């Protein structure tokens, strides 16, 4: 079955390399991952005072609804100054509140970072991962995706990755992410079915010796 994947790109740049990587992942696993890119550039900076308002800012409502409806989350982001770009951190914070109503909770996730630099956004990748720990998101462990030396030249005219080691890694990643999302959802489903079955089974009275 095709899982609904919300892709959150940590760059607002029109020609973003990370956005192109995200599109390539969708194309590589199109039949099994139903991907949508979720807009984050219009989210007002998070302010905890909003939580008490009867009416939340409209972009917050839209964003939380889109993330809430997803079966899995794919973060694809650059690294800014060895950390998470502010726009992505803001989106993560917006989705995490009001307290107790986080839309991230239990969503399977994967993290991809891409950069023209050689360490492929390692710092940003692990800061996103750190937030996911607190947000109770099971994050795919392998393959890790610190995509270094990514430039416009890594893509063909249609914006897809050219053949080569980068495309091979991204293909592996797209397949692994599908399997990860499936494993989490199928195992939860089986546990729920077992629990329903157990609750219907006749209770065996214990005989007292
Ligand atoms: C404010 C800023 C900070 C950056 N810091 C880093 C960094 O820490 N590490 C890195 O590899 N690249 C860094 N870069 C370069 C980005 O990796 C590069 O601009 C990349 O293309 C941005 O991603 P995008 O193409 O998806 O927009 C930085 C770029 C900007 C604009």
mmCIF file of C-alpha atoms and ligand atoms in Angstrom, residues 9 11-13 15-19 77-83 114-121 150, ligand 1:
data_model
loop_
_atom_site.group_PDB
_atom_site.id
_atom_site.type_symbol
_atom_site.label_atom_id
_atom_site.label_comp_id
_atom_site.label_asym_id
_atom_site.label_seq_id
_atom_site.Cartn_x
_atom_site.Cartn_y
_atom_site.Cartn_z
ATOM 1 C CA UNK A 9 12.200 20.738 3.367
ATOM 2 C CA UNK A 11 15.147 25.432 2.701
ATOM 3 C CA UNK A 12 12.935 28.142 1.231
ATOM 4 C CA UNK A 13 15.313 28.752 -1.662
ATOM 5 C CA UNK A 15 16.559 26.357 -6.523
ATOM 6 C CA UNK A 16 17.091 24.379 -3.310
ATOM 7 C CA UNK A 17 19.267 21.297 -3.703
ATOM 8 C CA UNK A 18 17.444 19.712 -0.791
ATOM 9 C CA UNK A 19 14.095 20.219 -2.498
ATOM 10 C CA UNK A 77 17.267 19.856 4.988
ATOM 11 C CA UNK A 78 20.409 21.871 4.537
ATOM 12 C CA UNK A 79 22.700 22.743 7.415
ATOM 13 C CA UNK A 80 22.985 26.372 8.425
ATOM 14 C CA UNK A 81 25.989 27.215 10.528
ATOM 15 C CA UNK A 82 26.334 23.630 11.646
ATOM 16 C CA UNK A 83 22.725 23.437 12.798
ATOM 17 C CA UNK A 114 22.348 17.577 1.649
ATOM 18 C CA UNK A 115 25.074 20.120 1.110
ATOM 19 C CA UNK A 116 27.674 21.108 -1.458
ATOM 20 C CA UNK A 117 30.131 20.728 1.433
ATOM 21 C CA UNK A 118 31.899 17.501 2.256
ATOM 22 C CA UNK A 119 30.199 16.562 5.545
ATOM 23 C CA UNK A 120 26.709 16.627 4.076
ATOM 24 C CA UNK A 121 24.942 18.533 6.833
ATOM 25 C CA UNK A 150 25.631 17.806 -3.880
HETATM 26 C C1 LIG B 1 23.145 30.896 6.382
HETATM 27 C C2 LIG B 1 23.883 29.752 5.752
HETATM 28 C C3 LIG B 1 24.654 28.933 6.522
HETATM 29 C C4 LIG B 1 25.285 27.805 5.948
HETATM 30 N N1 LIG B 1 25.972 26.948 6.755
HETATM 31 C C5 LIG B 1 26.418 25.772 6.246
HETATM 32 C C6 LIG B 1 26.940 24.758 7.103
HETATM 33 O O1 LIG B 1 27.020 24.899 8.299
HETATM 34 N N2 LIG B 1 27.335 23.602 6.536
HETATM 35 C C7 LIG B 1 27.226 23.356 5.180
HETATM 36 O O2 LIG B 1 27.579 22.287 4.720
HETATM 37 N N3 LIG B 1 26.748 24.308 4.358
HETATM 38 C C8 LIG B 1 26.331 25.498 4.859
HETATM 39 N N4 LIG B 1 25.768 26.438 4.025
HETATM 40 C C9 LIG B 1 25.750 26.196 2.581
HETATM 41 C C10 LIG B 1 24.517 25.396 2.210
HETATM 42 O O3 LIG B 1 24.793 24.019 2.394
HETATM 43 C C11 LIG B 1 24.153 25.642 0.745
HETATM 44 O O4 LIG B 1 23.857 27.010 0.568
HETATM 45 C C12 LIG B 1 23.005 24.777 0.293
HETATM 46 O O5 LIG B 1 22.855 24.876 -1.099
HETATM 47 C C13 LIG B 1 21.708 25.165 0.997
HETATM 48 O O6 LIG B 1 20.709 24.210 0.760
HETATM 49 P P1 LIG B 1 19.596 24.386 -0.373
HETATM 50 O O7 LIG B 1 20.313 24.329 -1.684
HETATM 51 O O8 LIG B 1 18.678 23.244 -0.167
HETATM 52 O O9 LIG B 1 18.952 25.736 -0.180
HETATM 53 C C14 LIG B 1 25.163 27.560 4.575
HETATM 54 C C15 LIG B 1 24.388 28.436 3.789
HETATM 55 C C16 LIG B 1 23.749 29.506 4.369
HETATM 56 C C17 LIG B 1 22.875 30.400 3.510
#
